[in-house]
Short mmCIF file of C-alpha atoms in Angstrom, two decimals:
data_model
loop_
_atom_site.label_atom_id
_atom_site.label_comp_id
_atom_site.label_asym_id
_atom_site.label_seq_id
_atom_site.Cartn_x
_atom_site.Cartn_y
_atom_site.Cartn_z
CA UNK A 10 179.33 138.11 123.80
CA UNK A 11 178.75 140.77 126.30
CA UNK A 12 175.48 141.12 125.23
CA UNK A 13 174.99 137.69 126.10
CA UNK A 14 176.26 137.37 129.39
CA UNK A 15 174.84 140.83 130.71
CA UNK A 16 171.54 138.80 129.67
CA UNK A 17 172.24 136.08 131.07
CA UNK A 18 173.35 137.58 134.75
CA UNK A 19 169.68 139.48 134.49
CA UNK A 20 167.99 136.17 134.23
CA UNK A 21 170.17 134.02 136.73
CA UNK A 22 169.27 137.30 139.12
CA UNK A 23 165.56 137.60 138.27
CA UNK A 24 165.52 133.65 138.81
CA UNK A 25 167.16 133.91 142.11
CA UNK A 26 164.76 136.38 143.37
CA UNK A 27 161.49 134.73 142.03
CA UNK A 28 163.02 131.62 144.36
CA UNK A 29 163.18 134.32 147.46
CA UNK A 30 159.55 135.11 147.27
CA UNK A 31 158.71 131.85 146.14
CA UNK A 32 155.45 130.38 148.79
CA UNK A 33 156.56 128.30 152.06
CA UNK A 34 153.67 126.70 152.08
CA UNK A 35 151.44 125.60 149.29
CA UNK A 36 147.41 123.75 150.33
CA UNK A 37 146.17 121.52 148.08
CA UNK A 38 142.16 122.28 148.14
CA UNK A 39 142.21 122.77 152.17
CA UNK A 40 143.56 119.36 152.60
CA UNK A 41 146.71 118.46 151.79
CA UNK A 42 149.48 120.89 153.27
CA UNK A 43 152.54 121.18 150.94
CA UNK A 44 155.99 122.44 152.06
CA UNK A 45 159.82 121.80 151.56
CA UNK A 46 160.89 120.82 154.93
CA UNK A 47 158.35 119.89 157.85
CA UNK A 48 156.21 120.93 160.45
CA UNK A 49 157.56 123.61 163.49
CA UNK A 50 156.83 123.78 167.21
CA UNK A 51 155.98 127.51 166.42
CA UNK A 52 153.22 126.62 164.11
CA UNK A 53 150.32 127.15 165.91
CA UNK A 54 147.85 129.00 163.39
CA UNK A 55 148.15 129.16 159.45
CA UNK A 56 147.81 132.78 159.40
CA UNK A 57 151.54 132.88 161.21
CA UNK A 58 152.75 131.56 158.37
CA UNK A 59 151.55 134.14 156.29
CA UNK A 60 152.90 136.51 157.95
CA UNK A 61 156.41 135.86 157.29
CA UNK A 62 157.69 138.37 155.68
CA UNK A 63 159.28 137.57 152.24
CA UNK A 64 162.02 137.83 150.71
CA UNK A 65 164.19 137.35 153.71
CA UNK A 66 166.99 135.44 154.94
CA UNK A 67 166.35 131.84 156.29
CA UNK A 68 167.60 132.40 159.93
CA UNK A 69 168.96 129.63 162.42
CA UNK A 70 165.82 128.50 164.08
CA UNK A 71 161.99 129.31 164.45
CA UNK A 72 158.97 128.94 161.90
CA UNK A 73 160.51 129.35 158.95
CA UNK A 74 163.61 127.62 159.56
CA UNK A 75 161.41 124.56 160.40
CA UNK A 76 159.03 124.83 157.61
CA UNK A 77 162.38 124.20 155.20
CA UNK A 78 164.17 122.27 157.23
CA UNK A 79 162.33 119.79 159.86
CA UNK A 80 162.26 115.98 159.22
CA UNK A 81 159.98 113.40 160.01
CA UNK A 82 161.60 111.06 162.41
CA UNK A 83 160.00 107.18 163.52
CA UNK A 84 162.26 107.07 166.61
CA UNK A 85 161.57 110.63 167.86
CA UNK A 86 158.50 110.69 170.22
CA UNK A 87 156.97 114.21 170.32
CA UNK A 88 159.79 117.12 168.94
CA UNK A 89 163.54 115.96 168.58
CA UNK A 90 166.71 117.27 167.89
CA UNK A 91 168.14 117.10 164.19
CA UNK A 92 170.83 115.27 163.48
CA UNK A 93 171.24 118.11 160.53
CA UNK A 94 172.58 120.39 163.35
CA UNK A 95 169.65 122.98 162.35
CA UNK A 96 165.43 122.72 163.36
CA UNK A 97 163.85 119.63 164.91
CA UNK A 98 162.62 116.28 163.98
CA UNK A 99 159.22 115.20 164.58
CA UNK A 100 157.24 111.92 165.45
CA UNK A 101 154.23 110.33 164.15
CA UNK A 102 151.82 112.11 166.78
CA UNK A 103 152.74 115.35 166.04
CA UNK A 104 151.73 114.72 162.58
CA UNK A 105 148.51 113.18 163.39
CA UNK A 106 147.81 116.12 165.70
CA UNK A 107 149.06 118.90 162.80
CA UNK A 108 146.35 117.21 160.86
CA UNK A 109 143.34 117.32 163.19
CA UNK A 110 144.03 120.64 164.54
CA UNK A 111 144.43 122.51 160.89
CA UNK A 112 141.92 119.79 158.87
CA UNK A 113 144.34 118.80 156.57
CA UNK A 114 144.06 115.09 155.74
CA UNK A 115 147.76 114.72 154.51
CA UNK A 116 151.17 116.30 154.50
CA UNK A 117 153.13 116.16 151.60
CA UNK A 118 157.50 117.58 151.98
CA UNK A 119 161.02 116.81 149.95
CA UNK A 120 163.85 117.58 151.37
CA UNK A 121 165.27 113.98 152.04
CA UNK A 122 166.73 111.44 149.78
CA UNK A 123 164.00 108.53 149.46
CA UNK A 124 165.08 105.02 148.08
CA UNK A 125 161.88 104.38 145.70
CA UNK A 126 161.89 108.55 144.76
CA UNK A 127 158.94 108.97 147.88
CA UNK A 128 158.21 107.32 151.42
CA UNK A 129 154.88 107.83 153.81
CA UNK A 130 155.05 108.02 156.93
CA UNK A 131 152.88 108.41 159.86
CA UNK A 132 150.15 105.88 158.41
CA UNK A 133 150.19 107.29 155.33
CA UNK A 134 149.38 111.11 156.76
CA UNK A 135 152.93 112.47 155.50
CA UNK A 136 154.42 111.75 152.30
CA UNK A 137 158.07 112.82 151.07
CA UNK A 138 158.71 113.08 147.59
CA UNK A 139 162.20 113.74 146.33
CA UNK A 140 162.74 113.95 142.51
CA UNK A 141 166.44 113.95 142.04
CA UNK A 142 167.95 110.17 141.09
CA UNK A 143 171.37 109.45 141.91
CA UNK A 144 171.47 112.33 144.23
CA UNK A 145 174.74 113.59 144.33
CA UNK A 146 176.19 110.60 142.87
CA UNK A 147 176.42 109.50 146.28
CA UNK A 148 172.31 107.99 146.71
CA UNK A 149 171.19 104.68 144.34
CA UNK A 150 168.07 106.51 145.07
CA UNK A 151 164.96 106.47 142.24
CA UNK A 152 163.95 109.70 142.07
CA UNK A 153 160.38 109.65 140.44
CA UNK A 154 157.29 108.31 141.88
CA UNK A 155 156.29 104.73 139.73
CA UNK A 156 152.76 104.48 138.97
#
């Protein structure tokens, strides 16, 4: 038994550190940028991102704050504040102008509960997929994308 759980407390820790180093961002073939939160008013080159030194602690505010937390908002014009408390919200343009100015042709983010398990947004140029159903027994959410 103590065999066991020593074993078990060395995988639960190597698991916990693969997710610290995990990527922020993932690119699909140069054109579809992948990430868990949203876009940041920081983000002004790709190689900024890379820079972020990893593992690390997620701090209040700033790139990588943004990158996991940010949401896509319809009613926010430009940047916004987040009803979350922490990062921004973002409008339509800003996503249309991420696009242009990196050449990606879509963003693709989780982090919110979507009814139908994903939601566009932005014409179709952002996309948020979120996998959990019933989310915290409190969402009558899908969870899985239908095809």
């Amino acid at each position: 038994m103590k065999f066991l759980l020593s074993t078990l407390n060395l995988v639960f820790s190597t698991l916990l550190f693969k997710f610290l180093i995990c990527s922020l961002v993932v690119t699909v073939d140069e054109k579809i940028f992948c990430c868990h939160g949203g876009l940041s008013p920081d983000l002004q080159a790709m190689e900024q991102i890379r820079r972020i030194m990893r593992p690390t602690d997620v701090p209040d505010q700033g790139l990588l704050c943004d990158l996991l937390w940010s949401d896509p908002d319809k009613d926010t014009a430009g940047w916004g504040e987040n009803d979350r408390g922490v990062s921004f919200t973002f409008g339509t343009e800003v996503v249309g102008k991420f696009l242009s100015k990196h050449e990606f042709d879509l963003i693709c983010r989780a982090h919110q509960v979507v009814e139908d398990g994903y939601e566009f947004f932005a014409k179709r140029q952002l996309v948020t997929l979120f996998s959990a159903p019933n989310y915290c027994g409190e969402f009558d959410n899908a969870g899985q994308y239908h095809f």
